[in-house]
XYZ file of C-alpha atoms in Angstrom:
620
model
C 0.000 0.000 0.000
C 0.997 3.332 -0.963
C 1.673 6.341 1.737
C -2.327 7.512 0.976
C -3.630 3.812 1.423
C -4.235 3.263 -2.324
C -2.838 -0.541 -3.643
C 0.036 0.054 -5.624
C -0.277 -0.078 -9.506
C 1.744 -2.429 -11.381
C 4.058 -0.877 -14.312
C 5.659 -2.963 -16.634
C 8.741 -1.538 -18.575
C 9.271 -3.057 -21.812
C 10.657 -2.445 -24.867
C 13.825 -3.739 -27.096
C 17.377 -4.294 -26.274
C 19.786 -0.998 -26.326
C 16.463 0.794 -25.576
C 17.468 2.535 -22.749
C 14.835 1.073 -20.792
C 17.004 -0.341 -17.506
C 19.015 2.962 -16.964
C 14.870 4.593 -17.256
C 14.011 1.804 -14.431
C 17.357 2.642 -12.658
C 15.678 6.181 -12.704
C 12.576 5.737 -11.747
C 13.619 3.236 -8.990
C 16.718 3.980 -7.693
C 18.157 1.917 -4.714
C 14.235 0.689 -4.004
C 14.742 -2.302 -6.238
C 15.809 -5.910 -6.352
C 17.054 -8.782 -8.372
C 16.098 -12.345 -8.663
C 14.971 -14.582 -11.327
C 11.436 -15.581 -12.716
C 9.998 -18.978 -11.390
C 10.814 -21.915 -12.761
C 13.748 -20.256 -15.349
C 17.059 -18.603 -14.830
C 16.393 -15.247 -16.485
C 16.935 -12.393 -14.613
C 13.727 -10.870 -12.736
C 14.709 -7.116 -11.688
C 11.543 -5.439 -9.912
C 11.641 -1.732 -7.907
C 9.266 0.588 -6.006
C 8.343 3.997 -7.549
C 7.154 6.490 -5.445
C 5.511 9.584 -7.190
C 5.640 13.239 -5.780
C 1.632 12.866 -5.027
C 2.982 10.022 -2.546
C 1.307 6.866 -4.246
C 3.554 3.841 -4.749
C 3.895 2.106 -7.858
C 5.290 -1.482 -8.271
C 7.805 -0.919 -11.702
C 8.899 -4.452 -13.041
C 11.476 -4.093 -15.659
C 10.877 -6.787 -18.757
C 13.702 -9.015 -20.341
C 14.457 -7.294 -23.932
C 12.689 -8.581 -26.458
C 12.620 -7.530 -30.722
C 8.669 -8.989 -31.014
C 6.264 -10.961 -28.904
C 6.580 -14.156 -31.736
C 9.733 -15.235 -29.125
C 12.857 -16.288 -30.640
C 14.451 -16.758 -27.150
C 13.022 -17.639 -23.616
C 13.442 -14.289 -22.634
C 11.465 -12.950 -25.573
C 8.530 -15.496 -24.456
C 8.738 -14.637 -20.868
C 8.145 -11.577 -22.245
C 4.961 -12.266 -24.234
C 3.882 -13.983 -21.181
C 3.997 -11.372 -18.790
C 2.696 -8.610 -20.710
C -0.250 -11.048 -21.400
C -0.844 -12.214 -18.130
C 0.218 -15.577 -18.690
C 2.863 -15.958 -17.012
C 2.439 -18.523 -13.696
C 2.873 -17.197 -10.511
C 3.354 -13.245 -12.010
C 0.017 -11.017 -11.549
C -0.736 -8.873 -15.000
C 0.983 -5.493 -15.378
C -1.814 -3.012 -14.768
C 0.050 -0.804 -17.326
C 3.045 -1.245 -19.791
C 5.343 0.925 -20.062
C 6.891 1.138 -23.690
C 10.527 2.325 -24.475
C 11.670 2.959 -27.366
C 14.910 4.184 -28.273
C 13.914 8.034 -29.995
C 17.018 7.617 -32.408
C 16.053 4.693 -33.925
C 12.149 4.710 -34.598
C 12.536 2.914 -37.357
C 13.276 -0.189 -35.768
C 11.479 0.323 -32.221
C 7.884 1.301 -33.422
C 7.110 -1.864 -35.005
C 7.351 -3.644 -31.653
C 5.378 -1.131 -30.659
C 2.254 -1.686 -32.614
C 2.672 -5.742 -31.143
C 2.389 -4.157 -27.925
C -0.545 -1.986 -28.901
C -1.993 -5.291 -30.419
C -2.739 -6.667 -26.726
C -5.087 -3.944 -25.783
C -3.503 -3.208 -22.280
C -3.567 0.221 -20.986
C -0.019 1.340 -21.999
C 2.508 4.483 -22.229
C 5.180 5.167 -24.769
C 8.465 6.402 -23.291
C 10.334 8.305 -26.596
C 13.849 7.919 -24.578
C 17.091 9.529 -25.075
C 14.854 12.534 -27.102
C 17.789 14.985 -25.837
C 19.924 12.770 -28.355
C 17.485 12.691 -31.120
C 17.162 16.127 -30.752
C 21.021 16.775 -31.419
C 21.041 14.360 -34.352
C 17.819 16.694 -36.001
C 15.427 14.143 -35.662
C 12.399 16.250 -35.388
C 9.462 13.737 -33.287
C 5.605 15.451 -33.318
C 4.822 13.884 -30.091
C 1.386 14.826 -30.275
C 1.180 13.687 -34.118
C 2.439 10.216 -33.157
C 0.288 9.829 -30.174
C -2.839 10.427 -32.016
C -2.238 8.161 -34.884
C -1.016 5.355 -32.154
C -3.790 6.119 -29.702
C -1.623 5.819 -26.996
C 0.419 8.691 -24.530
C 3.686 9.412 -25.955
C 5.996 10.515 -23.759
C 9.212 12.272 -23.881
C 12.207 10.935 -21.541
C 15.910 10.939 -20.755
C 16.936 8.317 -18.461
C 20.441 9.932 -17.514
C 18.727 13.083 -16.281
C 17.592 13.677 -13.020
C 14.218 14.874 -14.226
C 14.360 13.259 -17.393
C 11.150 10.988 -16.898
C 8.971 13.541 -15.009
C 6.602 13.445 -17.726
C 6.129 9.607 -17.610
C 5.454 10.133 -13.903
C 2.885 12.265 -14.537
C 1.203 10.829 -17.187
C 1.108 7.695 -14.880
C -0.515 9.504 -11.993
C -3.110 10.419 -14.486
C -3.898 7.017 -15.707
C -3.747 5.910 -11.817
C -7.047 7.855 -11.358
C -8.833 5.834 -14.316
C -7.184 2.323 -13.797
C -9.559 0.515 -15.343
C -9.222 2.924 -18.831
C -9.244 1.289 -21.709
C -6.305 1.901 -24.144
C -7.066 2.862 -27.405
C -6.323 0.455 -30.574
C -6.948 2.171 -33.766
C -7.590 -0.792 -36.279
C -5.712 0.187 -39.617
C -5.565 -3.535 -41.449
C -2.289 -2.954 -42.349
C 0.826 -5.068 -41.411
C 3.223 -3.657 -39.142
C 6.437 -2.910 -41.799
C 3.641 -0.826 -43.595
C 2.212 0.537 -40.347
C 5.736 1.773 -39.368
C 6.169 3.658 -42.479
C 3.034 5.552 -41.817
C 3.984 6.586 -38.481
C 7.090 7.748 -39.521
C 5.794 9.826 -42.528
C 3.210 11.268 -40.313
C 5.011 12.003 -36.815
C 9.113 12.007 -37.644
C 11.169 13.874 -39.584
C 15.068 12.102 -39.809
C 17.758 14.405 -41.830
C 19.921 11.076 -41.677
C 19.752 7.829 -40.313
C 22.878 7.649 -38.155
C 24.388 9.965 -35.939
C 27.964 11.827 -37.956
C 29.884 10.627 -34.334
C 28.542 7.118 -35.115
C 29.805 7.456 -38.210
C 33.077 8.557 -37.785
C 33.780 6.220 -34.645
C 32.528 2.722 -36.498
C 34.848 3.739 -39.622
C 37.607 3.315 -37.747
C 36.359 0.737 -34.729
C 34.821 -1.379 -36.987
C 37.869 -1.532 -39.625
C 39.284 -5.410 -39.599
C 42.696 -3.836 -38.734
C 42.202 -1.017 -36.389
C 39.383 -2.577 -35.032
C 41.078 -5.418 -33.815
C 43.739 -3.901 -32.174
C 41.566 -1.373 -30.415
C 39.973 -4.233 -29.018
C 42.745 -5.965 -27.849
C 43.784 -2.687 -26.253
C 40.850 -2.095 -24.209
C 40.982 -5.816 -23.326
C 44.928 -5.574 -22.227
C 43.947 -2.115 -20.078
C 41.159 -3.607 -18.441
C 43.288 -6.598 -17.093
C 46.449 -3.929 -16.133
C 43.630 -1.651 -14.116
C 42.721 -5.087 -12.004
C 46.269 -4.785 -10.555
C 47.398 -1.421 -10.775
C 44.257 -0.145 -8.999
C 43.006 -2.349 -6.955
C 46.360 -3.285 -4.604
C 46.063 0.143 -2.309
C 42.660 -1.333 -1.578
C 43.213 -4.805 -1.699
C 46.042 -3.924 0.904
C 43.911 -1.898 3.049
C 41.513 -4.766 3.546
C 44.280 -7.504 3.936
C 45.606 -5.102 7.299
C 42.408 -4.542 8.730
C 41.288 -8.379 8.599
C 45.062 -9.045 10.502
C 43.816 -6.740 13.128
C 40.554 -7.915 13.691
C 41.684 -11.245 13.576
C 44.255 -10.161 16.551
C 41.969 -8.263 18.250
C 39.636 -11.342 18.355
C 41.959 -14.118 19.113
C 42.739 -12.078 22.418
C 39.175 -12.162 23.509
C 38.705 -15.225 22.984
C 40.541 -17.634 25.402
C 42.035 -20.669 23.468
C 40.290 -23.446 22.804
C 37.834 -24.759 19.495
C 36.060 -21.311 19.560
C 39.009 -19.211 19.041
C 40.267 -21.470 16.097
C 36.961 -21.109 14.653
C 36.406 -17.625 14.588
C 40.052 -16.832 14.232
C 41.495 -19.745 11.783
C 38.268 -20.426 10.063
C 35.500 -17.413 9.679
C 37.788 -14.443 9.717
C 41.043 -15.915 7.945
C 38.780 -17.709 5.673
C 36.533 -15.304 4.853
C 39.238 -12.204 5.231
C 40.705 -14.126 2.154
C 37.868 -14.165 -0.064
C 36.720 -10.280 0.351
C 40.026 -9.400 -0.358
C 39.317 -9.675 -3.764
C 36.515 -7.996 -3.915
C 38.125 -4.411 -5.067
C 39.609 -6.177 -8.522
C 36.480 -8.065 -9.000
C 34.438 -4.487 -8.964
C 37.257 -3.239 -11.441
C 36.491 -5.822 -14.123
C 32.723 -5.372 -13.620
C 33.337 -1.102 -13.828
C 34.928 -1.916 -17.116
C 32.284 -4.595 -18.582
C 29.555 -1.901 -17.959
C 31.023 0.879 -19.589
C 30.935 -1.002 -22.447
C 27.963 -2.681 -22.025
C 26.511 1.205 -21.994
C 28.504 2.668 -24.299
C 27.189 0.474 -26.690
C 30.709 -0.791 -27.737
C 29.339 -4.191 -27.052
C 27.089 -5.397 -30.238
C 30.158 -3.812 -32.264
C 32.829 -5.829 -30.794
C 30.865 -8.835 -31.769
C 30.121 -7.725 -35.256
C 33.820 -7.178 -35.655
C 34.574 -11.059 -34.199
C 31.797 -12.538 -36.119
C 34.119 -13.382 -39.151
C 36.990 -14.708 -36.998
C 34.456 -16.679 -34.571
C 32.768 -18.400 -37.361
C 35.718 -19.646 -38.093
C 35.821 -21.004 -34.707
C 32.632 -22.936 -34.790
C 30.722 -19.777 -32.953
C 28.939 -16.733 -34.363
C 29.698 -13.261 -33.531
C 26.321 -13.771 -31.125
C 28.549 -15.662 -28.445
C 30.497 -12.898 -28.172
C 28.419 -11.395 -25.372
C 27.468 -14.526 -23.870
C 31.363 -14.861 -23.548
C 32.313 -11.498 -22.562
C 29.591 -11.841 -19.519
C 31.301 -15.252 -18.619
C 34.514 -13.333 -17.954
C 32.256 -12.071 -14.788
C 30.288 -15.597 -14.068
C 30.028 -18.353 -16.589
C 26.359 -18.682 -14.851
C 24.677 -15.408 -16.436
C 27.125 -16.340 -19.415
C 25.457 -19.357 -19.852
C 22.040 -17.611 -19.636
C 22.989 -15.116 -21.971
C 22.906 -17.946 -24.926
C 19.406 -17.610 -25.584
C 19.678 -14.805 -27.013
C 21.509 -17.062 -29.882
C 19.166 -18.642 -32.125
C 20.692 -21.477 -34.128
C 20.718 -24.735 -31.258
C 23.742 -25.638 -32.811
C 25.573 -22.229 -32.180
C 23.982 -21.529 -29.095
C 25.171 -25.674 -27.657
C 28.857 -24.783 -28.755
C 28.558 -21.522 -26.357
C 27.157 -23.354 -23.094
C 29.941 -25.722 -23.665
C 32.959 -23.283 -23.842
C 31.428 -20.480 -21.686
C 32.787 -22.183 -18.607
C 36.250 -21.928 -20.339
C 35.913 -17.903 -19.708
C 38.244 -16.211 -17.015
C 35.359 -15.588 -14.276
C 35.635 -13.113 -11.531
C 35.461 -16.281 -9.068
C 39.068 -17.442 -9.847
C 40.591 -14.031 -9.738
C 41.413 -14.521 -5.784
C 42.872 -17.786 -7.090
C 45.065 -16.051 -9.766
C 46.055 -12.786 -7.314
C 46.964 -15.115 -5.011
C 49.326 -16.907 -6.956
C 50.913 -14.132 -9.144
C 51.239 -12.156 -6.054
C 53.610 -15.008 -4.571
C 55.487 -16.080 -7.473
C 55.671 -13.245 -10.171
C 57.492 -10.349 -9.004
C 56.449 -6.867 -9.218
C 58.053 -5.592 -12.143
C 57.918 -3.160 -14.562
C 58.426 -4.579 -18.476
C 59.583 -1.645 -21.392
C 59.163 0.488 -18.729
C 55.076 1.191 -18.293
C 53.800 -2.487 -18.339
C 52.922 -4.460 -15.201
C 54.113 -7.725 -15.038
C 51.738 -9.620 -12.880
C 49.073 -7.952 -15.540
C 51.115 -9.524 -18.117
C 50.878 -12.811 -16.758
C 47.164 -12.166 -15.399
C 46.466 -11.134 -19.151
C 48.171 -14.568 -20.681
C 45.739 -16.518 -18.468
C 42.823 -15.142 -19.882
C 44.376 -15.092 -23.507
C 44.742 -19.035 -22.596
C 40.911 -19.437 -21.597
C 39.843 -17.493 -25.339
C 42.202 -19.355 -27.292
C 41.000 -23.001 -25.660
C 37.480 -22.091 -26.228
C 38.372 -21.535 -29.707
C 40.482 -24.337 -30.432
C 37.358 -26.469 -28.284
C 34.853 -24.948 -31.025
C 36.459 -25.593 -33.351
C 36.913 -29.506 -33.173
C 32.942 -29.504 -31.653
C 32.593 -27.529 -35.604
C 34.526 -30.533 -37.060
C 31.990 -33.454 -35.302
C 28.964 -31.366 -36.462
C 26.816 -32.438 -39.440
C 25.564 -29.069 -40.011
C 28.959 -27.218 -40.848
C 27.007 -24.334 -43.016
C 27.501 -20.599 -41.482
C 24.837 -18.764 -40.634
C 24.664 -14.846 -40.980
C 25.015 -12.396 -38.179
C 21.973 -10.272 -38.283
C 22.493 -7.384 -35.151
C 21.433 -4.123 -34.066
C 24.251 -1.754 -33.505
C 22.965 1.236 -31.033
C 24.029 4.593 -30.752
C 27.195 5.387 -28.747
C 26.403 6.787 -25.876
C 28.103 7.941 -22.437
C 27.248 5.685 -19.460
C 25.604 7.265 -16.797
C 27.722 7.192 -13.207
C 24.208 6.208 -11.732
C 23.741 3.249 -13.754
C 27.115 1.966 -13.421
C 27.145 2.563 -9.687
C 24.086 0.589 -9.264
C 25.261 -2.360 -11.218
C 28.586 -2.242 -9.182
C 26.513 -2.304 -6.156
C 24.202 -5.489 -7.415
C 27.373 -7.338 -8.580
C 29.290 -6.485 -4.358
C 26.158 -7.007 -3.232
C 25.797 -10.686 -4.873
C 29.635 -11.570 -4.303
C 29.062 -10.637 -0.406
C 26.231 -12.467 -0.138
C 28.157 -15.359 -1.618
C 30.664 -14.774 0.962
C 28.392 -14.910 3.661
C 26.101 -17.853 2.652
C 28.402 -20.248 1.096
C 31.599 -19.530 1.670
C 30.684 -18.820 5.186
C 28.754 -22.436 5.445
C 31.927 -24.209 3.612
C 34.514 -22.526 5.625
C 32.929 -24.081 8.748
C 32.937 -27.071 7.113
C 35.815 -27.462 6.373
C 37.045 -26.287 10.272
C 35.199 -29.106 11.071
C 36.867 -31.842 8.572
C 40.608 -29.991 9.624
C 39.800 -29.979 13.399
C 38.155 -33.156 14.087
C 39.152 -35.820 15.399
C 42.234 -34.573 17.733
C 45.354 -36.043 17.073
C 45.426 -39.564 19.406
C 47.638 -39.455 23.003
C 51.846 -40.130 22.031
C 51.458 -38.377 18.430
C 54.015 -37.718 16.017
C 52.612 -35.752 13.312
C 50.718 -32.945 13.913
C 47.380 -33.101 14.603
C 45.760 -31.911 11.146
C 47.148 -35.239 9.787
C 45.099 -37.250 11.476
C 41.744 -35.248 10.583
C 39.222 -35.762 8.316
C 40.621 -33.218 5.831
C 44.406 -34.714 6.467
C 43.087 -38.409 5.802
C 41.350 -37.342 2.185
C 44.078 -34.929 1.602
C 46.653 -37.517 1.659
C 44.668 -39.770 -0.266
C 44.110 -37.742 -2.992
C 47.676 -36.866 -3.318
C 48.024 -40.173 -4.772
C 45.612 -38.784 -7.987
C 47.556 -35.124 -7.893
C 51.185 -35.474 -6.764
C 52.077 -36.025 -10.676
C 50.766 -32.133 -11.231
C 52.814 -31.362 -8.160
C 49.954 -30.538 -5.883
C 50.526 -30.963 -2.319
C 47.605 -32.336 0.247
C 47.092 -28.725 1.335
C 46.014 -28.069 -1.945
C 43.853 -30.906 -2.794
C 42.013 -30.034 0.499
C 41.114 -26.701 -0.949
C 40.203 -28.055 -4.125
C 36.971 -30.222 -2.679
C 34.865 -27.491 -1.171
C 36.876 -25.559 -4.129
C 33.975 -27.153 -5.978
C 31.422 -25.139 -4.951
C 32.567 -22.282 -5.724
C 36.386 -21.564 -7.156
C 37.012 -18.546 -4.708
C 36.531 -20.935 -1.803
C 40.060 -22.431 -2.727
C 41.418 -19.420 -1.230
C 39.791 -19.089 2.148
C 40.428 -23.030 2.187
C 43.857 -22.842 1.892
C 43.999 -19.995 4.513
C 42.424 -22.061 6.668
C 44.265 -25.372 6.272
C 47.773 -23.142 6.994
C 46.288 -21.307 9.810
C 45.682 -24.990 11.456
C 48.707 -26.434 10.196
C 50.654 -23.528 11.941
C 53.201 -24.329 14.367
C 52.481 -21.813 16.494
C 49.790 -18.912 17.141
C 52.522 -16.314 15.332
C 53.249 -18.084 11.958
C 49.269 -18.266 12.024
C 48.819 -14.700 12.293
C 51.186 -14.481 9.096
C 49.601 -13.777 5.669
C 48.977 -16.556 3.547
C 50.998 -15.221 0.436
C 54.400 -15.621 2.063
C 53.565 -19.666 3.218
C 52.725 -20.971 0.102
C 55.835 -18.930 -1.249
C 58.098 -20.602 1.200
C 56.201 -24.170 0.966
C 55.017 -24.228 -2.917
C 57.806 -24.127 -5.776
C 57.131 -22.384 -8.871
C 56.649 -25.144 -10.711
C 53.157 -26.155 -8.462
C 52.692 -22.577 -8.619
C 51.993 -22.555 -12.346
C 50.328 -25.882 -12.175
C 48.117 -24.952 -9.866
C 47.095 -21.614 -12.254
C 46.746 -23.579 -15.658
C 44.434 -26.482 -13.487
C 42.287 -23.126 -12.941
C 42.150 -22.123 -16.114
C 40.012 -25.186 -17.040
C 38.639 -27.321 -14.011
C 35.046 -26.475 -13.993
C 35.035 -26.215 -10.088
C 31.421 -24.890 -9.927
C 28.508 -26.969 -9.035
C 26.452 -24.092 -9.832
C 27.837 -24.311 -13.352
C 26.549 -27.972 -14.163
C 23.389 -27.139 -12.474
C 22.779 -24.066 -15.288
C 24.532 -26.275 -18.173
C 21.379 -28.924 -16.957
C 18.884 -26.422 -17.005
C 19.751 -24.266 -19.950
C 20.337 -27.350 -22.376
C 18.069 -29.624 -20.489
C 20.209 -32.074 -20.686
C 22.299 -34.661 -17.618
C 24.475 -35.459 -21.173
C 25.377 -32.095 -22.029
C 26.239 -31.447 -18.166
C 28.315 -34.559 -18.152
C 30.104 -34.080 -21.420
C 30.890 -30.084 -20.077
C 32.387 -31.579 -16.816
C 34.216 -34.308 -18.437
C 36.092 -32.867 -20.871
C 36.962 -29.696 -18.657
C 38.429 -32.010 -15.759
C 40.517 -33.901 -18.611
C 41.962 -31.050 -19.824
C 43.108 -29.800 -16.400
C 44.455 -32.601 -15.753
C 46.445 -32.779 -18.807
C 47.504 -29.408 -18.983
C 48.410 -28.960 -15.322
C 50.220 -32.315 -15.923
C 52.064 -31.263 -19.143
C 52.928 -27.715 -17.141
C 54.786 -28.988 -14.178
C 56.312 -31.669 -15.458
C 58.141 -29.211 -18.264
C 58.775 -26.887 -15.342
C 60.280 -29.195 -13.238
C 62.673 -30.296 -16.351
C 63.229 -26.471 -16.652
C 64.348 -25.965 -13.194
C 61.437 -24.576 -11.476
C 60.744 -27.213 -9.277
């Protein structure tokens, strides 16, 4: 209920892709929204409170993309669903919202007229009309809403006020709910309706913008192109080091000192070592992270707003094909670099089944934010902190050839799943390419706060429940009267630590490690806090367990175990939450058990081939 006792209206914003129509709901909504996903599927279900100057509340539900209600994709039918009423569980939108993207009427009117078709009280939102409006695109609003029979709108989602007239042309349909909306039956198709409207109500001196021109002429060339990608991909992974260690440090000194400060509160005993050895050393190693995982996310924003996005995979299409792939994986693959899980998701946007198989299958392949603590860990003990030619980093260098490793496996695994195929024919790239645009601080703020938001809650649901665990498995039993070893060895950890050493000692793993690798398979970032955890209680005494975990495994590891141990992470698909999407997604135990299968083999074989050639180099 709203602040004058009036049940919220339901708004539904939906519209096309590159719309605009997330940074209007990040207006509209601000921090009074949250994410979750629709029953029974993994899309993404964002939803937000809007509350309007005249104090009533309205319920704002932001709709997956979608280019026309005939779905393509299970977000475009979730879509259809919802804006029908159909969908289980989901009450009907009272209203829909409409955006369309004013620059590009061409395309965004003919979805529309489907939308009109349903005969739902709706509201078009013209958005970015400030940008239309420097390009000379001339839109009679009232023209256009009297031939549609609908309100037309004006908005600008990055301005503070830019959607005041939506709100207010809300607040009047609030006071007629139950008002019909207006269909004005023409017998026309929709390509021929479009035309109409645009004759009638728009006036476009050109069809693209002269920046858009002059910026795809030269990031769109096959040469230039390239290597600006490759440059914005090498900066990105240089900024996860060179800016994030002041923080990364600051957090790493204040989790010592509450971790002292704690441990001399707590008199010894099994509470201490939890709290000290397990939660905070565990968990203190995990959040660590958290500043370079925000980095890469900053970066995959931008140019998710900037609309640099659809043009990167336009320019990889030719090369990709090639691969097996289509230049559609591209963003499924770019959003695996975060978490193969949305990644995954993100294939159903592809529609060929073959295409869109190959991309589940080498998504997981991706450099994801989750085994960055596993990869700062380990260049931050072995590789020093140089400078190379003077400006580069080298821990980015490395950091960057890991990464390069993951792309250029996924390729080389399309490409022999291309070679099994029957269906070997290529299939054209058809692809909206938006206007550039500047992201809006607001937008990428919020997303940076949804992505902390979901890694901390990670950290303390999880990690926090497998960190305990695993206390447990190192703690229990005690070591038996007249020992020799200590104690840890004869705990449930030590016992299937040692055992599996048998499996992993030929990759130079030590039973420390293949600890952390078992509750590791939950979720890769839990390798770290395991580890920290398994040294803290393998300490000899209460001061090397205070020490940092970096300089242990530096004096315990060699580098040859070192760069096993990074290459077995480049590949091991240690995330059960992974499979479970591959099983969803393709429906399929097969397709899950091929995926796991095939990663685990070659980690294996590649961790295998990599210590054993640095051990014959000297680096053991």
């Amino acid at each position: 209920m709203s602040a004058l006792g009036i049940p919220p209206l339901r708004l539904a914003l939906v519209g096309n892709p590159n719309s605009g129509k997330t940074a209007l709901f990040n207006l509209l909504t601000g921090s009074r929204q949250k994410v979750a996903n629709y029953t029974g599927v993994t899309v993404e279900r964002k939803e937000g409170r809007l509350l309007a100057p005249s104090g009533r509340s309205y319920a704002l539900l932001d709709l997956p993309g979608a280019y026309s209600l005939t779905p393509a994709s299970l977000d475009e039918a979730i879509t259809r669903d919802l804006c029908r009423g159909f969908y289980p569980g989901e009450p009907a939108p009272d209203v829909l919202v409409c955006v369309v993207d004013a620059t590009n009427l061409r395309l965004h009117l003919r979805f529309v007229l489907e939308v009109r078709e349903l005969g739902r009280p709706m509201v078009v939102a013209l958005n970015m009309a400030d940008a239309a409006q420097r390009r000379g695109i001339r839109i009679d609003r009232e023209a256009l809403e009297l031939a549609l029979g609908i309100p037309v709108v004006e908005t600008v989602a990055v301005r503070h006020n830019g959607a005041k007239a939506l709100v207010e042309r809300l607040e009047a349909i609030a006071d007629k709910p139950h008002a019909p909306t207006v269909v004005l039956a023409t017998g026309a198709d929709l390509h021929e309706e479009t035309r109409r409207l645009l004759s009638l109500a728009v006036s476009m001196p050109t069809r693209t913008a002269r920046v858009d021109d002059v910026l795809d002429r030269w990031l769109l060339h096959p040469v230039i192109g390239l290597l600006t990608l490759t440059a914005v991909m090498f900066l990105i992974f240089q900024a996860v080091y060179a800016w994030a260690t002041p923080m990364m440090d600051a957090i790493e000194a204040a989790t010592a000192w509450l971790g002292g400060v704690v441990g001399n509160i707590l008199p010894a005993g099994p509470l201490n070592s939890l709290v000290v050895d397990g939660i905070i050393a565990g968990l203190g190693g995990v959040i660590v992270f958290l500043p370079q995982i925000l980095i890469l996310f900053a970066f995959i924003l931008a140019l998710e707003e900037s609309g640099y996005l659809p043009r990167a995979a336009f320019l990889l299409d030719r090369m990709m094909a090639g691969a097996g792939l289509s230049g559609r994986s591209f963003i499924p693959l770019l959003s695996s670099f975060a978490c193969a899980i949305p990644g995954i998701m993100a294939t159903r946007s592809i529609q060929d089944p073959r295409d869109r198989i190959a991309t589940i299958m080498v998504a997981p392949l991706m450099t994801c934010s989750a085994r960055l603590p596993v990869y700062a860990l380990l260049i931050g003990a072995f590789i020093p902190q140089q400078q190379v030619a003077g400006v580069l980093n080298l821990q980015g260098l490395v950091l960057f050839a890991l990464y390069l490793a993951g792309i250029v496996s996924a390729l080389v695994v399309s490409f022999v799943m291309k070679k099994w195929r029957r269906d070997k024919g290529e299939h054209p790239l058809l692809l909206e390419l938006p206007s550039y645009r500047v992201p809006h601080p607001r937008d990428l703020l919020i997303g940076l706060w949804e992505r902390a938001m979901i890694f901390l809650k990670r950290v303390g649901g999880i990690i926090l429940a497998l960190t305990i665990l695993l206390w447990f498995l190192l703690s229990f039993p005690s070591a038996p009267i007249g020992a020799t070893m200590p104690a840890i060895d004869y705990s449930f950890a030590g016992r299937i630590g040692h055992a599996m050493t048998t499996i992993f000692a030929p990759l130079g793993f030590n039973w420390q490690i293949c600890i952390a690798l078992i509750p590791g398979m939950a979720a890769r970032e839990v390798a770290v806090s395991s580890l920290a955890t398994v040294y803290a209680l393998s300490a000899a005494n209460d001061d090397a367990a205070a020490q940092a975990l970096t300089p242990i495994i530096t004096d315990t590891w060699s580098l040859a175990t070192a760069l096993s141990l990074l290459v077995w992470f480049i590949y091991a698909p240690q995330c059960i939450s992974t499979w479970a999407t591959i099983k969803r997604e393709t429906n399929s135990w097969k397709m899950m058990a091929i995926s796991a299968g095939y990663l685990f083999a070659l980690a294996y074989l590649a961790s295998l081939l990599t210590y054993q050639v640095a051990v014959a180099l000297g680096a053991g």
